[in-house]
XYZ file of C-alpha atoms in Angstrom:
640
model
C -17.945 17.563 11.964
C -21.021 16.833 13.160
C -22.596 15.531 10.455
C -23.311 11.938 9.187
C -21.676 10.978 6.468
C -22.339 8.654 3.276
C -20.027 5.831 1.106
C -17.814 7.200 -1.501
C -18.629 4.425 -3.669
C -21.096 4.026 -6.076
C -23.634 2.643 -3.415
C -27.366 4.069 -2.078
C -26.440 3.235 1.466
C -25.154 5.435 4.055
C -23.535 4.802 7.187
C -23.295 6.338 10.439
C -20.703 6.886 13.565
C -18.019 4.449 11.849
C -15.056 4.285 14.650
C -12.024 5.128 12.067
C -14.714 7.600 10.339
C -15.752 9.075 13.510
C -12.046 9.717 14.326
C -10.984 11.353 10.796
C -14.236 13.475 11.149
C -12.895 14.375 14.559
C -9.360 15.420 13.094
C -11.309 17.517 10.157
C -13.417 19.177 12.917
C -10.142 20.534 14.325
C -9.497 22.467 10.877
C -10.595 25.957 10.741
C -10.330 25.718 6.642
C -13.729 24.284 5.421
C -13.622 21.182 3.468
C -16.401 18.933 1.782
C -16.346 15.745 -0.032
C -18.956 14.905 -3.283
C -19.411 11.631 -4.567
C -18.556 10.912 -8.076
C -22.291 11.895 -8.920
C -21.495 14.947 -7.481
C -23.841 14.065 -4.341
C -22.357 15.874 -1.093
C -21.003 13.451 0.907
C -20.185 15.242 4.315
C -18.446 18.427 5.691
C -16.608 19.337 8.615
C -17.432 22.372 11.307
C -15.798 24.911 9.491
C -17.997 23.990 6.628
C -21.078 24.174 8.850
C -20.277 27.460 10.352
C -18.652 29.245 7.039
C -20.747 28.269 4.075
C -23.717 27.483 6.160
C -24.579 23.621 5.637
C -26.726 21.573 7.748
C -26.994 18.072 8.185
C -29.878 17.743 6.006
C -27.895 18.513 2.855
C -25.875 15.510 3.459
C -26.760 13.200 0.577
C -28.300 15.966 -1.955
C -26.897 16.896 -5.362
C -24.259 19.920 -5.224
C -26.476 21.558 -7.628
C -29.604 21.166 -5.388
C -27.403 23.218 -2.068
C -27.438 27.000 -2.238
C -24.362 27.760 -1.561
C -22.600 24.669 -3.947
C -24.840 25.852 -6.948
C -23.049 29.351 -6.812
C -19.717 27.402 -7.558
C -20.075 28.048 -11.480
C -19.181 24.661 -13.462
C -18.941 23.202 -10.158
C -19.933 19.695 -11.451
C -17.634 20.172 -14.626
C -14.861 20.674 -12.962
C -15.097 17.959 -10.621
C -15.981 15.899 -13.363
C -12.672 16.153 -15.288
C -10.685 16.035 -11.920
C -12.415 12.608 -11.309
C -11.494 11.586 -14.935
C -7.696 12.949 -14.761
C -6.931 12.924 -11.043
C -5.037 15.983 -11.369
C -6.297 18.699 -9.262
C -8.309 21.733 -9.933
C -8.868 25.691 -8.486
C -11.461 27.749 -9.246
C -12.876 31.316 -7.811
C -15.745 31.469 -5.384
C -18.297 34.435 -4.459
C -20.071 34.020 -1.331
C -21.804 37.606 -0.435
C -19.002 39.697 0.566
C -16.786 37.136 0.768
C -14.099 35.209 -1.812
C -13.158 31.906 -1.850
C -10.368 29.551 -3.761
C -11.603 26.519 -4.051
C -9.353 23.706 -4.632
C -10.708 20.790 -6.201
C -9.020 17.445 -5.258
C -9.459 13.775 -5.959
C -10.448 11.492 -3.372
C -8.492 8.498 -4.373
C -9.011 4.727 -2.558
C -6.815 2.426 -1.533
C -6.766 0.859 -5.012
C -5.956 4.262 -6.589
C -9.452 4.815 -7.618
C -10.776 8.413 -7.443
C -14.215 7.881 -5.970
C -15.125 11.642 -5.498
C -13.712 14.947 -4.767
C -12.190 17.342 -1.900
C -13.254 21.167 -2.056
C -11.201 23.226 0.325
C -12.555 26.663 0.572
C -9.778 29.440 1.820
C -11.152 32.286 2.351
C -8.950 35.029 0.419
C -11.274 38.230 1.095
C -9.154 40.235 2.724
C -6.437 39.947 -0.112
C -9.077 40.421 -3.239
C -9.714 44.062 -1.158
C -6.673 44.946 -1.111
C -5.654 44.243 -4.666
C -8.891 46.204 -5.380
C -7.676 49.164 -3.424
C -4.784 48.910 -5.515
C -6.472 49.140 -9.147
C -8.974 52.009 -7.603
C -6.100 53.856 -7.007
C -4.304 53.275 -9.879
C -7.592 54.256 -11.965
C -8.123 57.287 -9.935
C -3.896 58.361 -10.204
C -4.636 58.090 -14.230
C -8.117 60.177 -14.365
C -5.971 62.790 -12.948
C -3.020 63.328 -15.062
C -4.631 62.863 -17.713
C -6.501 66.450 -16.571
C -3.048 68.161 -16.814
C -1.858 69.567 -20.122
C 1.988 69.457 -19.237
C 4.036 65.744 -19.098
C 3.614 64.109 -16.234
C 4.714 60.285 -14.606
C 4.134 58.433 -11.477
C 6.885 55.773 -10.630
C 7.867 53.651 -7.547
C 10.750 53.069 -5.704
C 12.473 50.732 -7.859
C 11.932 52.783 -10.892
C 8.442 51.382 -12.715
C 6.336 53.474 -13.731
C 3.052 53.132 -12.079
C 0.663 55.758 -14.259
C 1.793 58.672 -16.507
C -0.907 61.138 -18.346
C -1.542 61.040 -22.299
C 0.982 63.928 -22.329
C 4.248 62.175 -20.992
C 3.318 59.189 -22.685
C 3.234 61.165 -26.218
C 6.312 62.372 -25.287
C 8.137 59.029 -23.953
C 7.799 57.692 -27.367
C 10.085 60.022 -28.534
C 12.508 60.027 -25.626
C 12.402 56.310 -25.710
C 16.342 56.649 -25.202
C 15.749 58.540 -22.119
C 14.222 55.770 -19.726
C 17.347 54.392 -18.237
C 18.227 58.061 -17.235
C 15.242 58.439 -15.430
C 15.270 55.134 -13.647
C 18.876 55.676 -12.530
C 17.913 59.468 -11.329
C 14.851 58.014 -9.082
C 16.639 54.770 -7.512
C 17.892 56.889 -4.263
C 15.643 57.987 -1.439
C 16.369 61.545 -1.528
C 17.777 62.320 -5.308
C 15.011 64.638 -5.946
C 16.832 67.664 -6.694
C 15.712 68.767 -10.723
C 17.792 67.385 -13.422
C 18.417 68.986 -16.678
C 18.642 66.010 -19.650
C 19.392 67.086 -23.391
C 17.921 64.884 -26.071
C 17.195 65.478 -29.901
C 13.762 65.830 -30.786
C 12.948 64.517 -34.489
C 12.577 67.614 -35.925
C 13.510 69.865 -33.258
C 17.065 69.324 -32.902
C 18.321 68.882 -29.142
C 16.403 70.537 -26.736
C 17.198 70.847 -22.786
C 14.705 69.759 -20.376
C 14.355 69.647 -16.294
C 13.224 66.646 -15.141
C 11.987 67.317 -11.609
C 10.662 64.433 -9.032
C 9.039 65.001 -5.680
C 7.339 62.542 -3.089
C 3.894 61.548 -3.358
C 2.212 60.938 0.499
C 0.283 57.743 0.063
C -1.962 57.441 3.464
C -2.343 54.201 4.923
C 0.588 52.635 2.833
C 4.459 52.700 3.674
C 5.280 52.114 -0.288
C 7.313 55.409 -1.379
C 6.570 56.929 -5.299
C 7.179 59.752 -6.679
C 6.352 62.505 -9.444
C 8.015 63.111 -12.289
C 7.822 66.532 -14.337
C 9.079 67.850 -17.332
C 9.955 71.487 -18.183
C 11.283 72.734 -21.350
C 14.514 75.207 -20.703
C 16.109 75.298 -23.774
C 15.785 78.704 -24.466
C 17.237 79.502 -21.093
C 19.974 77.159 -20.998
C 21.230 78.769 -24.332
C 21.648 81.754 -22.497
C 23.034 80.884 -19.230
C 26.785 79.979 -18.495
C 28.319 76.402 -19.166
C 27.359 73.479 -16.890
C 28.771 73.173 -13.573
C 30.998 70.065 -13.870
C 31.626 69.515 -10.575
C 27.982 69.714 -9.446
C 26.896 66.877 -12.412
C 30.155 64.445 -10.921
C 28.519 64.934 -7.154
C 25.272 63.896 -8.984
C 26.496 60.728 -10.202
C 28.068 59.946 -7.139
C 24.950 60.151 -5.324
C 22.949 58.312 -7.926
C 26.035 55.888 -7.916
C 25.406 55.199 -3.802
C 21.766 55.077 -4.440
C 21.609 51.847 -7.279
C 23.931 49.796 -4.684
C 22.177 50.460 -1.730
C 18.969 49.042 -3.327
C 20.789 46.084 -5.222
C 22.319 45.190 -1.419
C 18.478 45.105 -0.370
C 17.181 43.017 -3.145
C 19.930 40.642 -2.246
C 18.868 40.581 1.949
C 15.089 40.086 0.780
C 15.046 36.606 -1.286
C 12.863 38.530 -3.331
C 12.455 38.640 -7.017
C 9.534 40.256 -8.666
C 8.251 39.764 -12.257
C 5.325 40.909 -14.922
C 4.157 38.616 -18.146
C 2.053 40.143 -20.528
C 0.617 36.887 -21.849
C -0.617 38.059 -25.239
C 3.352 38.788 -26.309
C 4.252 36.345 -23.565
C 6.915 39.775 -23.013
C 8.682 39.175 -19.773
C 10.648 41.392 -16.935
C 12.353 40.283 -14.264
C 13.940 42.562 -11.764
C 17.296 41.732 -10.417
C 16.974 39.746 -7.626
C 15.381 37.393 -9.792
C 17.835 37.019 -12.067
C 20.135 35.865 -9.549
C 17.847 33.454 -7.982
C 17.605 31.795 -11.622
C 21.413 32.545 -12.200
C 21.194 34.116 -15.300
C 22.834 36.613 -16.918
C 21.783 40.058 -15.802
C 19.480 41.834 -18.578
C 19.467 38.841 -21.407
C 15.837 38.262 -22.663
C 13.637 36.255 -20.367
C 11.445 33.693 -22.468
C 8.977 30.771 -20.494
C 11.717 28.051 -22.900
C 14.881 29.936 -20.751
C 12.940 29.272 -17.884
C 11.789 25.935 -18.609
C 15.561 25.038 -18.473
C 16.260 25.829 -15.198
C 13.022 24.216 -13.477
C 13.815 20.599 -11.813
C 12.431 17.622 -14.822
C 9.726 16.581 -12.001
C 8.415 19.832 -11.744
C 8.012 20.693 -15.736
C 4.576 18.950 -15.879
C 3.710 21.591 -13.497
C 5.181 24.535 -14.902
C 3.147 23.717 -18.078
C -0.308 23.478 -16.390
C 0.608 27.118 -14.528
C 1.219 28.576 -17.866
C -1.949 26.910 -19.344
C -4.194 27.974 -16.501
C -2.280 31.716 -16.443
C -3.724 31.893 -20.202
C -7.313 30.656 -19.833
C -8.111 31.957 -16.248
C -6.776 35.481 -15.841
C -7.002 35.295 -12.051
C -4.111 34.540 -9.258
C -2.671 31.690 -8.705
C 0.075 30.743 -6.271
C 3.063 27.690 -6.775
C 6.170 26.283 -5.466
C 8.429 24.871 -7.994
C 11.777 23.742 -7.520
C 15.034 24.240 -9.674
C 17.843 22.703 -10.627
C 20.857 24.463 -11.381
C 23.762 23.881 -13.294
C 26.100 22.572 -10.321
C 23.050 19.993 -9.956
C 22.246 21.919 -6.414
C 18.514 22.275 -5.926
C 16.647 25.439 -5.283
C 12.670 25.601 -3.783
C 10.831 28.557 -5.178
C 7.238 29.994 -4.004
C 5.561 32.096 -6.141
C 2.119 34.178 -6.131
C 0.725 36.536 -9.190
C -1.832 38.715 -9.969
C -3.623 38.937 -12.792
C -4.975 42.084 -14.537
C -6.061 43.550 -18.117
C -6.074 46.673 -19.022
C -8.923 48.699 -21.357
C -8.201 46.195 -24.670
C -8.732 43.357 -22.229
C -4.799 42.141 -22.466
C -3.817 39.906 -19.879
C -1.141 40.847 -17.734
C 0.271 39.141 -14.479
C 2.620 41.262 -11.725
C 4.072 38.938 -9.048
C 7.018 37.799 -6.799
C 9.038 35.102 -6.315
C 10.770 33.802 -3.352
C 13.662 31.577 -2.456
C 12.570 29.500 0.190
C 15.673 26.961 0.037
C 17.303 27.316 3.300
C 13.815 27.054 5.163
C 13.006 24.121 3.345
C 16.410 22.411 4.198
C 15.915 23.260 7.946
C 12.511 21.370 7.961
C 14.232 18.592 6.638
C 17.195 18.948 8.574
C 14.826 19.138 11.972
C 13.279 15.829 10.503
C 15.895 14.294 10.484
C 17.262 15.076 13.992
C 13.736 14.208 15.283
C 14.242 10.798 13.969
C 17.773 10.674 15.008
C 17.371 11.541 18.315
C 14.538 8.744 18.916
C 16.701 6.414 17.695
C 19.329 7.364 19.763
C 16.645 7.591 23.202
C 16.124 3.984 22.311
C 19.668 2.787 21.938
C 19.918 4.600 25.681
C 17.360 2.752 27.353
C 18.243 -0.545 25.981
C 21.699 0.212 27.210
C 20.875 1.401 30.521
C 18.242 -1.598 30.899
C 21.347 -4.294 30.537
C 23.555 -2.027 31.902
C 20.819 -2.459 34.969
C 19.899 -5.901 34.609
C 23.902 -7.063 34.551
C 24.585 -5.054 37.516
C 22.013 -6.193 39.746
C 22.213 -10.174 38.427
C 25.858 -10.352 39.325
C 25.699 -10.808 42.878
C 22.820 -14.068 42.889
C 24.668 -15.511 39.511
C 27.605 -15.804 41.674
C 25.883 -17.046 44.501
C 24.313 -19.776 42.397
C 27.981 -21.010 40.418
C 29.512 -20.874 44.132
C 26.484 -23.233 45.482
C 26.519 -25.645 42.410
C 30.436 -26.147 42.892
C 29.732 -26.654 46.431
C 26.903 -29.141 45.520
C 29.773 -31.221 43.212
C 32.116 -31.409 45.591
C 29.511 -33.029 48.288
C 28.799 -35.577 45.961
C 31.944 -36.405 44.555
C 32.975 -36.992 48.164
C 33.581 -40.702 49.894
C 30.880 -40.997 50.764
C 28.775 -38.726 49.161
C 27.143 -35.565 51.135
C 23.574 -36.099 50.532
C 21.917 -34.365 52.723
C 25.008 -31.809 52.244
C 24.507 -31.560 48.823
C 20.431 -31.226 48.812
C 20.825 -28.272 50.990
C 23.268 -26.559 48.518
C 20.535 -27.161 46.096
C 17.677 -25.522 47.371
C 20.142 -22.759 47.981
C 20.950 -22.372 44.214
C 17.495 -22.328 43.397
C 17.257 -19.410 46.051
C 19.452 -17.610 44.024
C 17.855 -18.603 40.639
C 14.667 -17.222 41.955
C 16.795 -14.163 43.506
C 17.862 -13.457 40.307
C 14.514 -13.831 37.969
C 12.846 -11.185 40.669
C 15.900 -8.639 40.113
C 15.573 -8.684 36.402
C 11.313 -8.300 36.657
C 12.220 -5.299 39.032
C 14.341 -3.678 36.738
C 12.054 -3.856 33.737
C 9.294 -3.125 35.789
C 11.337 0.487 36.859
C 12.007 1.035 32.826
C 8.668 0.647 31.724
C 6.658 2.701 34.622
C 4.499 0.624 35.783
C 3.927 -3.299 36.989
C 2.101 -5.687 34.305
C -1.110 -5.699 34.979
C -4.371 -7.749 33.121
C -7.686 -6.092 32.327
C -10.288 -5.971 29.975
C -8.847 -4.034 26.602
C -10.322 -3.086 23.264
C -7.679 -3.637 20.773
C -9.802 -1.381 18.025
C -8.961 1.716 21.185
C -5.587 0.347 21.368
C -4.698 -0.194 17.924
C -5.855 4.095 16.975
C -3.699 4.851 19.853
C -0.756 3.243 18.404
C -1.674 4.783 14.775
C -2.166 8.480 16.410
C 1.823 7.664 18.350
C 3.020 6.761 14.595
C 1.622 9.304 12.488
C 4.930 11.415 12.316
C 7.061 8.449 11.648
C 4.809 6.990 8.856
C 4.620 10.849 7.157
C 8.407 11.095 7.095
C 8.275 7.636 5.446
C 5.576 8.933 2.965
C 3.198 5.810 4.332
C -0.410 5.538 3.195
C -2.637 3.610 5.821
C -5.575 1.991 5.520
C -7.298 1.189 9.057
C -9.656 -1.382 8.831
C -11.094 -2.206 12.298
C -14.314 -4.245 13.365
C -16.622 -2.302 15.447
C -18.479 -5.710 17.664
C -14.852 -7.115 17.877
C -14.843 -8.377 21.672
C -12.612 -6.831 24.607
C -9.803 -9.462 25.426
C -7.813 -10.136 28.866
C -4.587 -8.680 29.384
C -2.209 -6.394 29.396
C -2.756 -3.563 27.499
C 1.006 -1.878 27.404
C 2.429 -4.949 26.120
C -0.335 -5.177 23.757
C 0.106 -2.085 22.239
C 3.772 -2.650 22.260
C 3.470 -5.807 19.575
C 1.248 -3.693 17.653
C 3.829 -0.416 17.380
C 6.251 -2.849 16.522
C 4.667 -4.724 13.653
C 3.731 -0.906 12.235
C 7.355 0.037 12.532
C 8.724 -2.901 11.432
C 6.131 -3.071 7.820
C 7.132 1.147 7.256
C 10.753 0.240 7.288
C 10.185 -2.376 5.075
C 8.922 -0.078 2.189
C 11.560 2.541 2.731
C 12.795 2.050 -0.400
C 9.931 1.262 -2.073
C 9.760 3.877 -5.067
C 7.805 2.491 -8.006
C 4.401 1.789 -6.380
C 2.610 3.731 -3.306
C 4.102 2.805 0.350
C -0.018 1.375 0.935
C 0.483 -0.117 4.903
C -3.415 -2.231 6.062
C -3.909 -3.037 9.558
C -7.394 -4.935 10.184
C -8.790 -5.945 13.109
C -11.545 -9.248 12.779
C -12.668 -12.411 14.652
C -11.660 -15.374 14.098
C -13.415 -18.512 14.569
C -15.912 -16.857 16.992
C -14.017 -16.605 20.358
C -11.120 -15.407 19.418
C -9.487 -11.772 17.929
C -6.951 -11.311 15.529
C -4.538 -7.953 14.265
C -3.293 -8.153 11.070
C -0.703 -5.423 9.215
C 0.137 -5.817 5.572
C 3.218 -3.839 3.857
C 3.871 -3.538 0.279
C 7.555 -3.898 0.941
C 10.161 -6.217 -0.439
C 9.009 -8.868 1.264
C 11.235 -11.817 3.149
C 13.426 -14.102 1.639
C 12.348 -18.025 1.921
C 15.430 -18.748 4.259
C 14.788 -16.130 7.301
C 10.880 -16.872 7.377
C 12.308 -19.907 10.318
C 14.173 -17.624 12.057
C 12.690 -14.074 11.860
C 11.385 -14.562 15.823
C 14.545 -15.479 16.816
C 15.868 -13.494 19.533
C 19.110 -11.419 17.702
C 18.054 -12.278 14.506
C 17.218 -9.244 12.221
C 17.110 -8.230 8.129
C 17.620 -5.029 8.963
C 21.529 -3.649 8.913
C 20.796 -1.501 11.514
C 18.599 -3.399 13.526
C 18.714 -5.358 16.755
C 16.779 -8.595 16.545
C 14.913 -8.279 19.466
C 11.290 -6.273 18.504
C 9.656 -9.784 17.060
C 11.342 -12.146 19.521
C 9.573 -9.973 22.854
C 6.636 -9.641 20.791
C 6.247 -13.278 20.098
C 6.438 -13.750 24.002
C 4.254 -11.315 24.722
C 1.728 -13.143 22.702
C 2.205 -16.390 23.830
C 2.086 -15.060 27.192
C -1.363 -13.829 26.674
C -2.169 -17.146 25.093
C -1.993 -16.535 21.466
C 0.309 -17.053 18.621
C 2.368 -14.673 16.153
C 3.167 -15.387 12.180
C 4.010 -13.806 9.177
C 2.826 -14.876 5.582
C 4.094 -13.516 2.332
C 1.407 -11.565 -0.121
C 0.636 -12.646 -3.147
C 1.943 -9.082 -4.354
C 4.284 -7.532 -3.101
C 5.332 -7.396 0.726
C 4.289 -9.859 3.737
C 1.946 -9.616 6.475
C 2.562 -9.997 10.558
C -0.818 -10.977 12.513
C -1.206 -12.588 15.686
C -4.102 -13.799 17.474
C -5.646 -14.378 21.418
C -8.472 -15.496 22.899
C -11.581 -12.812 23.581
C -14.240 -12.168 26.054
C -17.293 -13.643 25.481
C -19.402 -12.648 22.269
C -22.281 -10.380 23.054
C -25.819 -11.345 22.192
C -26.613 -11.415 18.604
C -29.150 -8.749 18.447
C -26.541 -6.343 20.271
C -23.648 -6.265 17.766
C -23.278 -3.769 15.005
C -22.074 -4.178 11.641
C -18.649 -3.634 10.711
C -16.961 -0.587 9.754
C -16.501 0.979 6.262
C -12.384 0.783 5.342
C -11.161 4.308 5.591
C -8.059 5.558 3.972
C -5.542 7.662 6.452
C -3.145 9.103 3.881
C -0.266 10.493 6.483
């Protein structure tokens, strides 16, 4: 994004090339979707590439009324809908026309830190190709119908799975009547290659029973792999009064065929997942095929009603079930969901769903979709989750172990050496008289072997951490997004909303920036495990860079956790000390060195809310002149 961009607040003033900014702009840039962001006075607030390229913004729109853009004013009720999103928070889709191209726009609110929603999110995805093909569909459909309807004799279209897809006004005249006749025919068309003519009987009112061939033959649909077929109807009666009895064994091979034919496609609903369904929302009538029926565990063929399925969707999800079936009414046009459901044995199920709506010549409402059980994928995300997480832990645990494993070796030899020299050292003076000279020598040896053993244990840690310490001139805004960007995946699996608030004329400080940016990961780790299980309020985690008292620079991060209990706050740096059951008690004691070793000082406070806050401060570089600095960063809210 390439664009400036302007406050989401209610203020005039804009703001340029913001570090955090800059770097979410960067990370929106990389999105091929296009997104942009209006102010609650619907005032465009910026836009990323995709935004630039797609819907053809410039940077001179920034900061004009949606209305007052081409391309936004095209959005009908554009401003209305944003509107009640700002006032409910609950997001909003709506259809978009852009030449030849469609667009659903999703409509989301741009909530703050506080959990004020300052302005909205439109994400345009492009759905062209789809609307085509669903238009292809209907054409053909239209054009199927114009042509039966030409032909005087009863005629029907149906798919594979036995719907009918178009019949002419003559069948349809006649299907009234044979009303008792439909399950016949769907049974006779569920093989592939059952389409040898079929004589039915049925009693006409009036008539009296007359015989009928029911014939079906492929239809050759080009460009499209779906299979339907024909269905005729010829009126033998006359004939079949004069021709011999049935052929028994002929109708038992028949039903034997048809038999193999309904379980090889029940096996392949089963394989797919796949369950689809229509809604006629004017009767709210519903059909479900099979598959569907035993994704929802129901009863095969009892009467599907939006309260049956209401009791099988998960309680957090019903608030969403009821604003699909509102929208389905109003709209008329698709819309796509994932629900999840819980099922009697309390196991839970994760369901995506897309529809299509049309109407037919009265203008009736009807959807057609499909619905797919998505459990198993869902549980291996999870499940790889997990194992990520697992598996750093346990990378950790390995290192620590090999370091002391390391350390304990290569100490050994000089501890000995120094207990061997200080006995020595005893026994000189204890002697009559006393070894002096003896004695000093022995001395100077033991501190040979202190020293010995100090340079072993800096050349192991040196070998586990790559590289020698080393002291330069670092920028602990660069450090501290470097940290963030390694963290991201932890914080989303721990659902943590950060805040990044850092100073952009904050000076460079001396020292080593490894170590540095190891006392920052740590105090981020250590604040997202403290809200792990926080569950009535939003995990909100602040880190905030600042001076303080001119020369000097000071990182702050603020949790929302529990908090610490009076008792530990005098011995949470102690090395081996830890709150956590699983933890070590070593992360705050080697940060509180490091910190002191680069001249500063560590503490914690407890918020007047909920959770506590970690900062430390060290000495900076020099402040730069006055006229040189620029003014500080707007906060920006990383939701990850």
């Amino acid at each position: 994004m390439t664009t400036p961009c302007v406050t989401l607040n209610d203020g005039a003033t804009g703001f340029q090339g913001g570090t955090a900014t800059t770097d979410l702009i960067t990370i929106l840039d990389t999105v091929d979707v296009p997104i942009v962001v209006l102010r609650r006075d619907f005032m465009l607030v910026c836009f990323n590439k995709a935004a630039a390229g797609v819907l053809r913004l410039s940077p001179s729109d920034i900061g004009r009324a949606s209305r007052d853009i081409a391309v936004l004013a095209g959005l009908p009720r554009l401003e209305e809908q944003c509107g009640q999103v700002i006032a409910s928070g609950v997001e909003s889709r709506a259809d978009f026309r852009d030449g030849e191209k469609w667009f659903v726009v999703r409509i989301s609110p741009y909530t703050t830190g506080d959990r004020q929603v300052t302005g909205t999110v439109l994400t345009f995805t492009n759905v062209t190709a789809f609307r085509a093909s669903i238009d292809q569909v209907i054409y053909e459909r239209e054009c199927t119908k114009a042509i039966l309807n030409t032909v005087a004799d009863p005629l029907v279209v149906l798919n594979a799975d036995q719907r009918i897809q178009s019949g002419n006004r003559a069948f349809y005249t006649m299907f009234f009547q044979l009303a008792s006749l439909r399950t016949q025919l769907k049974k006779l068309l569920a093989g592939g290659h059952a389409f040898q003519p079929v004589e039915v009987d049925h009693v006409f009112p009036g008539e009296g029973q007359r015989t009928l061939i029911v014939d079906a033959r492929p239809l050759s649909l080009p460009g499209h792999s779906e299979r339907r077929v024909l269905v005729t109807f010829q009126d033998i009666t006359a004939r079949k009064q004069a021709a011999a009895p049935n052929d028994l064994r002929a109708i038992a091979e028949r039903k034997e065929e048809l038999w193999r034919s309904e379980a090889f496609l029940a096996e392949a609903q089963r394989l797919s997942l796949t369950g689809s369904f229509s809604w006629r929302v004017t009767t709210d009538e519903i059909t479900w095929s099979a598959q569907l029926y035993r994704i929802f565990e129901f009863d095969q063929g009892m009467p599907v009603t939006l309260e049956l399925i209401g009791t099988r969707v998960h309680p957090e999800d019903i608030p969403l079930l009821h604003d699909m079936i509102e929208r389905a009414r109003g709209a008329g046009t698709d819309f796509e969901y994932e629900l999840r459901l819980q099922m009697p044995d309390q196991s839970i199920k994760y369901l995506h769903m897309v529809a299509h709506g049309t109407r037919d010549q009265d203008g009736r409402l009807e959807y057609i979709g499909a619905v797919q059980d998505v459990t198993a994928r869902r549980l291996s995300e999870q499940a790889l989750g997990k194992a990520q997480s697992e598996l750093a832990h346990v990378a950790r645990v390995t290192i620590l172990s090999t370091l002391t494993a390391s350390i304990a070796h290569e100490v050994n030899q000089p501890l000995s050496g120094i207990i061997t020299n200080a006995s020595t050292c005893l026994r000189m003076l204890a002697a009559d008289p006393p070894d002096v000279d003896g004695a000093r020598e022995t001395a100077r040896r033991t501190i040979r072997d202190g020293n010995r053993a100090s340079d072993v244990i800096a050349r192991v840690r040196a070998l586990f951490t790559k590289k020698e310490s080393t002291t330069e001139s670092v920028d602990l805004n660069e450090a501290t997004r470097e940290v963030i960007a390694l963290s991201l995946s932890e914080l989303q699996r721990n659902q943590v909303m950060l805040r990044a608030e850092l100073v952009s004329d904050l000076p460079h400080v001396i020292g080593d920036r490894v170590q540095l940016q190891q006392v920052i990961l740590n105090l981020l780790r250590n604040a997202s495990d403290a809200m792990s299980g926080v569950d009535d309020r939003p995990r909100q985690l602040l880190i905030r860079t600042e001076r303080e008292g001119g020369d000097r620079v000071r990182v702050t991060v603020r949790d929302a956790g529990a908090g610490i209990e009076p008792q530990a706050m005098d011995k949470l740096f102690d090395a081996f000390y830890t709150t956590k059951s699983g933890g070590m008690g070593i992360g705050l004691s080697v940060s509180r060195s490091i910190v002191e070793k680069h001249h500063g000082r560590l503490w914690v406070e407890q918020n007047d809310g909920p959770g506590a806050t970690f900062a430390f401060s060290i000495p900076g570089e020099p402040l730069a002149p006055e006229g040189e600095r620029e003014s500080l960063e707007k906060p920006v809210d990383i939701k990850v």
